[in-house]
PDB file of C-alpha atoms in Angstrom:
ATOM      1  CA  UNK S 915      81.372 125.469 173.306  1.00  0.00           C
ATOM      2  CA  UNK S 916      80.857 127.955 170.057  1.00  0.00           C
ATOM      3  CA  UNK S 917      83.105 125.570 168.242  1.00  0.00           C
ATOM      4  CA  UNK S 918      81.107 122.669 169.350  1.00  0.00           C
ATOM      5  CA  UNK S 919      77.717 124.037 168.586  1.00  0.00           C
ATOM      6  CA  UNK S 920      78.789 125.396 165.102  1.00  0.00           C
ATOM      7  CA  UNK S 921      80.528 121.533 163.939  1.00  0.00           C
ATOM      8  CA  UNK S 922      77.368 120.148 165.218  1.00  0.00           C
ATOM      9  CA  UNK S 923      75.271 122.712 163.288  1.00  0.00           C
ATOM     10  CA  UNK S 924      77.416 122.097 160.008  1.00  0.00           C
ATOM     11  CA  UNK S 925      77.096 118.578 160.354  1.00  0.00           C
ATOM     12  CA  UNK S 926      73.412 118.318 160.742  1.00  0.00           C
ATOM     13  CA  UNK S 927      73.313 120.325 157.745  1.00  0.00           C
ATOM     14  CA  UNK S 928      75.103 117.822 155.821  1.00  0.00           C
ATOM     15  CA  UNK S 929      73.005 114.747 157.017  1.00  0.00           C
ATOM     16  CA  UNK S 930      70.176 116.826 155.880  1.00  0.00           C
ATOM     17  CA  UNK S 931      70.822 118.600 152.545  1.00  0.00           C
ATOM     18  CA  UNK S 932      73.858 116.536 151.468  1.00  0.00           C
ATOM     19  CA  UNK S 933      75.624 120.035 151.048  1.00  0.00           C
ATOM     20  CA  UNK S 934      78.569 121.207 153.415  1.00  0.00           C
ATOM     21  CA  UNK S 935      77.773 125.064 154.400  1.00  0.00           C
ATOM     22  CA  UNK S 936      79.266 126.939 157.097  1.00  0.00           C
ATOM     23  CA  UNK S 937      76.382 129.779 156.853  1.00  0.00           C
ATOM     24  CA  UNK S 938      74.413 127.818 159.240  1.00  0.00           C
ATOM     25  CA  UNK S 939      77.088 128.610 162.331  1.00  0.00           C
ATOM     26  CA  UNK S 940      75.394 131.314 164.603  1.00  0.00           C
ATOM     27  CA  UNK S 941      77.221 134.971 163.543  1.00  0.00           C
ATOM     28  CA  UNK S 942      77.755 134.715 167.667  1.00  0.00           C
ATOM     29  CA  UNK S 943      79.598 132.005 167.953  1.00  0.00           C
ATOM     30  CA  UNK S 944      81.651 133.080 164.734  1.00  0.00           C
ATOM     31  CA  UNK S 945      82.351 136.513 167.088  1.00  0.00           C
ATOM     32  CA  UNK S 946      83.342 134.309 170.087  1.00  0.00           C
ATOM     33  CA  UNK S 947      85.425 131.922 168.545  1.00  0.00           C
ATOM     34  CA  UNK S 948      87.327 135.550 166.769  1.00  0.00           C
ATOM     35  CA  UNK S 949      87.380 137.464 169.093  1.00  0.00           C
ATOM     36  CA  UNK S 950      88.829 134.699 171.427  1.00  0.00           C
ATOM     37  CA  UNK S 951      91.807 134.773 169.000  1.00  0.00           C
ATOM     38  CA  UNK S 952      92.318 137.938 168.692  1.00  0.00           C
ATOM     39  CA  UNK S 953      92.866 138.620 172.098  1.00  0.00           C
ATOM     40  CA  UNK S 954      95.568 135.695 172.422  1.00  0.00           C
ATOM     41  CA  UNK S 955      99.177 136.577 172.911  1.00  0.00           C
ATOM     42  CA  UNK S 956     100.897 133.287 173.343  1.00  0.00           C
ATOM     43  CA  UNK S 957      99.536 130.570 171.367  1.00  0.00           C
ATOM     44  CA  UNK S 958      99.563 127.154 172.684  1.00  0.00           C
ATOM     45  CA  UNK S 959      98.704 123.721 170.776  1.00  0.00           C
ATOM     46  CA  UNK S 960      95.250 124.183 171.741  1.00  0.00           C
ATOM     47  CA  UNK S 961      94.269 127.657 170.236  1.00  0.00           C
ATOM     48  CA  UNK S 962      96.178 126.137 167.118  1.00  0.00           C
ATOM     49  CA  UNK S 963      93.896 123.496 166.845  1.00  0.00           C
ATOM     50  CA  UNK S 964      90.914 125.664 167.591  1.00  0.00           C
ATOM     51  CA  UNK S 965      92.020 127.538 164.677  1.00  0.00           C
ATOM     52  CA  UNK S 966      92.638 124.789 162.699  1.00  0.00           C
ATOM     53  CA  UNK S 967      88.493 123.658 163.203  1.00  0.00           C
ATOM     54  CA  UNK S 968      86.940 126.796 162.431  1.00  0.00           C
ATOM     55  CA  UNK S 969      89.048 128.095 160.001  1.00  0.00           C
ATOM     56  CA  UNK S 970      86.486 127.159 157.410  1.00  0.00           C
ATOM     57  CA  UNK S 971      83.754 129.679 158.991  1.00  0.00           C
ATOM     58  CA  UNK S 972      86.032 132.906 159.949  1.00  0.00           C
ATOM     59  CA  UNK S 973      86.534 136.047 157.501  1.00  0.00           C
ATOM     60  CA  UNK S 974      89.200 135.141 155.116  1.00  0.00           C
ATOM     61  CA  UNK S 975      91.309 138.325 155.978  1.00  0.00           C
ATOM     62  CA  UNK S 976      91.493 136.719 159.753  1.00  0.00           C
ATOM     63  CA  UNK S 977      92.775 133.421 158.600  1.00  0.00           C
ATOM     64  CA  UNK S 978      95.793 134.802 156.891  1.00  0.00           C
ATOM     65  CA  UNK S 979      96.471 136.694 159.809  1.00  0.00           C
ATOM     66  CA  UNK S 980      96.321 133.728 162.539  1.00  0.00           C
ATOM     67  CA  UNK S 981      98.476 131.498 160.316  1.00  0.00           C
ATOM     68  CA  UNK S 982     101.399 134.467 160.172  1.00  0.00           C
ATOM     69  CA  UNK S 983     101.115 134.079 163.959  1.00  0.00           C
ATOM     70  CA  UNK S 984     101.234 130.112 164.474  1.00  0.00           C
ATOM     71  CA  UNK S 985     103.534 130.035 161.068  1.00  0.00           C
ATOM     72  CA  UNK S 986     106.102 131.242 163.486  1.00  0.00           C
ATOM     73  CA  UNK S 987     105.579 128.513 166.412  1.00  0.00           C
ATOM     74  CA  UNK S 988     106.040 125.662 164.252  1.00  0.00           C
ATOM     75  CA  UNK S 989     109.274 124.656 165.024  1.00  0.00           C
ATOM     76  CA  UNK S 990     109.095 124.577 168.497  1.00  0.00           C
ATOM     77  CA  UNK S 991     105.670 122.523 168.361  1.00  0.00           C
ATOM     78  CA  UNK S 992     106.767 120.080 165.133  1.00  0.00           C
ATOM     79  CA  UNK S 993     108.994 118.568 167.886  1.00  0.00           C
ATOM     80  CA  UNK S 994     106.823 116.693 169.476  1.00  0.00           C
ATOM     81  CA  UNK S 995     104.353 114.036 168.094  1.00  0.00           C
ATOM     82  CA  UNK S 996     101.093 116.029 169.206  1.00  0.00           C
ATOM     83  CA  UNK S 997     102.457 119.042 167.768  1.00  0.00           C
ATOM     84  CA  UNK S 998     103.258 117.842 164.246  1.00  0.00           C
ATOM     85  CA  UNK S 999      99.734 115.967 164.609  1.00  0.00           C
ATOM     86  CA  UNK S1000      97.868 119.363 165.440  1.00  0.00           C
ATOM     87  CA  UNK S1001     100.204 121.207 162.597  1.00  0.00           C
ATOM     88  CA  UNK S1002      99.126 119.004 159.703  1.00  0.00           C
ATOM     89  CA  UNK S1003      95.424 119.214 160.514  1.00  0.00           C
ATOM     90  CA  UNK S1004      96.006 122.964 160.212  1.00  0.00           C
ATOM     91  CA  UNK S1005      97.735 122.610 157.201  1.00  0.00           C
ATOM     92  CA  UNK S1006      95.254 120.079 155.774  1.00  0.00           C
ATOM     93  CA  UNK S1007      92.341 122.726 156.929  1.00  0.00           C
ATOM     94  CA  UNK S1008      93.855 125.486 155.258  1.00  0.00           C
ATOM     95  CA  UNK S1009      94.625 123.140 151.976  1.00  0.00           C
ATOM     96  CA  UNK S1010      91.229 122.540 151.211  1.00  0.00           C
ATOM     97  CA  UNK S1011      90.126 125.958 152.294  1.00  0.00           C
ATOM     98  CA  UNK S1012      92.776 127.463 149.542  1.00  0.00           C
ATOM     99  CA  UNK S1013      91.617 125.048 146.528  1.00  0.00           C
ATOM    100  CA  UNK S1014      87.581 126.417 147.871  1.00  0.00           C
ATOM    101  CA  UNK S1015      89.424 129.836 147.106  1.00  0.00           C
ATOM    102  CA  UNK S1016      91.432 128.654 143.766  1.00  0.00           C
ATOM    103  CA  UNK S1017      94.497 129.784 145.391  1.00  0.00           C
ATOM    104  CA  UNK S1018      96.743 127.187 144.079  1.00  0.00           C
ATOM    105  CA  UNK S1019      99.953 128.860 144.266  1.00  0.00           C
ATOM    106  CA  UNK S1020      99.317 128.891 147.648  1.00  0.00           C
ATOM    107  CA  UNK S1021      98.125 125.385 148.523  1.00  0.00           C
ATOM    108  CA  UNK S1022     101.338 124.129 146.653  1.00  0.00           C
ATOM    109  CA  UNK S1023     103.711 125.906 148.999  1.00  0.00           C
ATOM    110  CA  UNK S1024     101.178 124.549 152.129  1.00  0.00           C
ATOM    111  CA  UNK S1025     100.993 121.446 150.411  1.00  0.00           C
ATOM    112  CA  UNK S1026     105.130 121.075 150.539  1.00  0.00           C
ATOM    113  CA  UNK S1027     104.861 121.581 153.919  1.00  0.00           C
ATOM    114  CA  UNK S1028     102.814 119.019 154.809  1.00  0.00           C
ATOM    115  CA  UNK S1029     104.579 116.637 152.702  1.00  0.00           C
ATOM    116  CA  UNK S1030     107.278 117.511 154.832  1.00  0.00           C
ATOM    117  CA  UNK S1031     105.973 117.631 157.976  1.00  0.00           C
ATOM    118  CA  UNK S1032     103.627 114.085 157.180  1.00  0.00           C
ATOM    119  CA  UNK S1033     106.619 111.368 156.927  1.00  0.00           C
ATOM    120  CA  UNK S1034     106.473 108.739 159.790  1.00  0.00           C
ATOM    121  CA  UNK S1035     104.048 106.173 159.663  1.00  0.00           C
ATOM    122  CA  UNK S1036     101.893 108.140 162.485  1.00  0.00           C
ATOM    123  CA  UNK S1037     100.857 110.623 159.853  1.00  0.00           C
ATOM    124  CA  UNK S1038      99.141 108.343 157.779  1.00  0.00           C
ATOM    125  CA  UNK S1039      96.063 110.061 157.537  1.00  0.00           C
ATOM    126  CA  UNK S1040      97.989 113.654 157.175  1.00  0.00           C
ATOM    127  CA  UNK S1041     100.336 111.791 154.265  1.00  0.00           C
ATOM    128  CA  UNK S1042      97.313 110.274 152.474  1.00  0.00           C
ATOM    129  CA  UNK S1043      95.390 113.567 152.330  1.00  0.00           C
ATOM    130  CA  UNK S1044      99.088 115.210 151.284  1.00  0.00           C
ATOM    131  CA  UNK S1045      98.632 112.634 148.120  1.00  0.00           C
ATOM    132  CA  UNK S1046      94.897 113.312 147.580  1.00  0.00           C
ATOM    133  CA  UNK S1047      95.489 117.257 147.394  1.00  0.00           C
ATOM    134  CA  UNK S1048      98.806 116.858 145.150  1.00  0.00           C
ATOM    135  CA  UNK S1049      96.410 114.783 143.089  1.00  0.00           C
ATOM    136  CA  UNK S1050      93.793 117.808 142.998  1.00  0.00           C
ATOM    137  CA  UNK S1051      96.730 120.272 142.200  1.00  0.00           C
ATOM    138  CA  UNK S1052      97.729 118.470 139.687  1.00  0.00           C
ATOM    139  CA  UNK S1053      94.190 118.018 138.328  1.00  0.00           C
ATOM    140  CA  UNK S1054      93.338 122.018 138.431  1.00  0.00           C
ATOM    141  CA  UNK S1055      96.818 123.008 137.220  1.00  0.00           C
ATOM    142  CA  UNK S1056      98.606 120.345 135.056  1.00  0.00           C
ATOM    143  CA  UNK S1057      97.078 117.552 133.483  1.00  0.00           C
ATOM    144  CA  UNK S1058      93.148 117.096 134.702  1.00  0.00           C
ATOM    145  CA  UNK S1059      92.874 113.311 134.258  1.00  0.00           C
ATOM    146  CA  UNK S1060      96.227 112.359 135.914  1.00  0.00           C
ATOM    147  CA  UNK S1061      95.475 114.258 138.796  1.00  0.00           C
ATOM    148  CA  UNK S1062      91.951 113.147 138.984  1.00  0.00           C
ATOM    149  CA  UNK S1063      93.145 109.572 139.003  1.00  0.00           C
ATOM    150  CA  UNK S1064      95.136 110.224 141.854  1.00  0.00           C
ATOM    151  CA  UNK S1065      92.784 112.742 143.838  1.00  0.00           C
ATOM    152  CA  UNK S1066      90.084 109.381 143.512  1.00  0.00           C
ATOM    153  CA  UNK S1067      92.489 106.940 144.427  1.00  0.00           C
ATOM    154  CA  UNK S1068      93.215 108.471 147.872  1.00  0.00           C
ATOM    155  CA  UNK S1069      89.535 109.132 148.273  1.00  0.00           C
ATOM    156  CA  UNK S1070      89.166 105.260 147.611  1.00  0.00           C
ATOM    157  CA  UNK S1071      91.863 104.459 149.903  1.00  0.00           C
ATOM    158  CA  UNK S1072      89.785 106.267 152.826  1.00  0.00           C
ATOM    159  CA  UNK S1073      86.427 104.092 151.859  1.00  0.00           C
ATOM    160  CA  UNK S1074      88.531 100.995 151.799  1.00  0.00           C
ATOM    161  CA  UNK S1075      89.917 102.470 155.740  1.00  0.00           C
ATOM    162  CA  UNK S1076      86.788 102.639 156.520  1.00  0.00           C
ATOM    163  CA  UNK S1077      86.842 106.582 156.092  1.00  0.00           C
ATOM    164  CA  UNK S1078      83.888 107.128 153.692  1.00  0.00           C
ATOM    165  CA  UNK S1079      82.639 110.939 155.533  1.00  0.00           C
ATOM    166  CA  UNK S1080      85.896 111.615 155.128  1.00  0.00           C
ATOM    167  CA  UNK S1081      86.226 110.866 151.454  1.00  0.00           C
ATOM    168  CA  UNK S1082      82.786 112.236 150.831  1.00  0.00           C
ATOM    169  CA  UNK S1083      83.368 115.659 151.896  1.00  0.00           C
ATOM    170  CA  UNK S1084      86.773 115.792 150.344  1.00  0.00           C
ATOM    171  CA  UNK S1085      85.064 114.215 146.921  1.00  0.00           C
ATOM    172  CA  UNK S1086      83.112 117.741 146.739  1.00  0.00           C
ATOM    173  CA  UNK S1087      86.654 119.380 145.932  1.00  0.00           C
ATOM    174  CA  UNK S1088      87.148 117.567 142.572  1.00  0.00           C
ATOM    175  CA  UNK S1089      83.135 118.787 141.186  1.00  0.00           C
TER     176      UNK S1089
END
């Protein structure tokens, strides 16, 4: 329910202000949703993919830590469809979360990953965002107007999918 209550609280914040902030989750249902973590021995699909959701709003220390963990469960879970599905929304999650942070060392060895992980044609979306954030790399790192042109294609491809949330929020990354 804390995860619920905080997207719903981040999203009405958008529709509002136009602005995407995670300050507006509840510090209690931050503490719920981290301290249900923590206390996890065995992870299973689903505490992956609650991780993968809130990773945006937890202590950046803690979401190091929790990908160590489910870094190690990946190839038993990329076996299966749902598996690879709930691994590249992690990966996309922490991504975006790295080029928020400027670590782009790091987002290019995620962003490999993905690439790998995002190759049949059920991982559209995951393989289209793969494109959009080697676009942004490229932007940030390389040659700005290249990358740009790539990064806006992808976003244009999600309007055209009907998509355009989606390419929205993921527009604020090139500002």
């Amino acid at each position: 329910m804390a995860e619920v209550r905080s997207r719903i609280r981040i999203l009405q914040h958008l529709e509002v202000y136009g602005v995407y902030n995670t300050a507006v989750v509840l510090e209690e249902d931050k503490q719920l949703i981290l301290s249900y973590l923590m206390g996890i021995e065995s992870w299973t699909l689903q505490e992956i993919h609650l991780f993968a959701n809130t990773l945006d709003f937890l202590d950046h220390e803690f979401i190091f830590i929790f990908f160590k963990r489910v870094s190690k469960l990946l190839e038993y879970y990329i076996q299966f469809e749902k598996g690879r599905e709930v691994y590249c929304g992690l990966l996309i999650n922490i991504i975006e979360y790295t080029f928020v942070k400027n670590q782009y060392e790091f987002a290019e060895v995620l962003l490999t990953q993905l690439g790998l992980l995002s190759t049949s044609f059920q991982d559209f979306f995951s393989r289209t965002l793969y494109k959009f954030f080697e676009g942004l790399l490229i932007m940030r790192t390389v040659n700005e107007e290249q990358g740009r042109t790539m990064a806006t294609r992808m976003l244009d491809i999600m309007v055209e999918l009907d998509q355009a949330p989606l390419s929205k929020m993921f527009s604020l990354l090139l500002e």
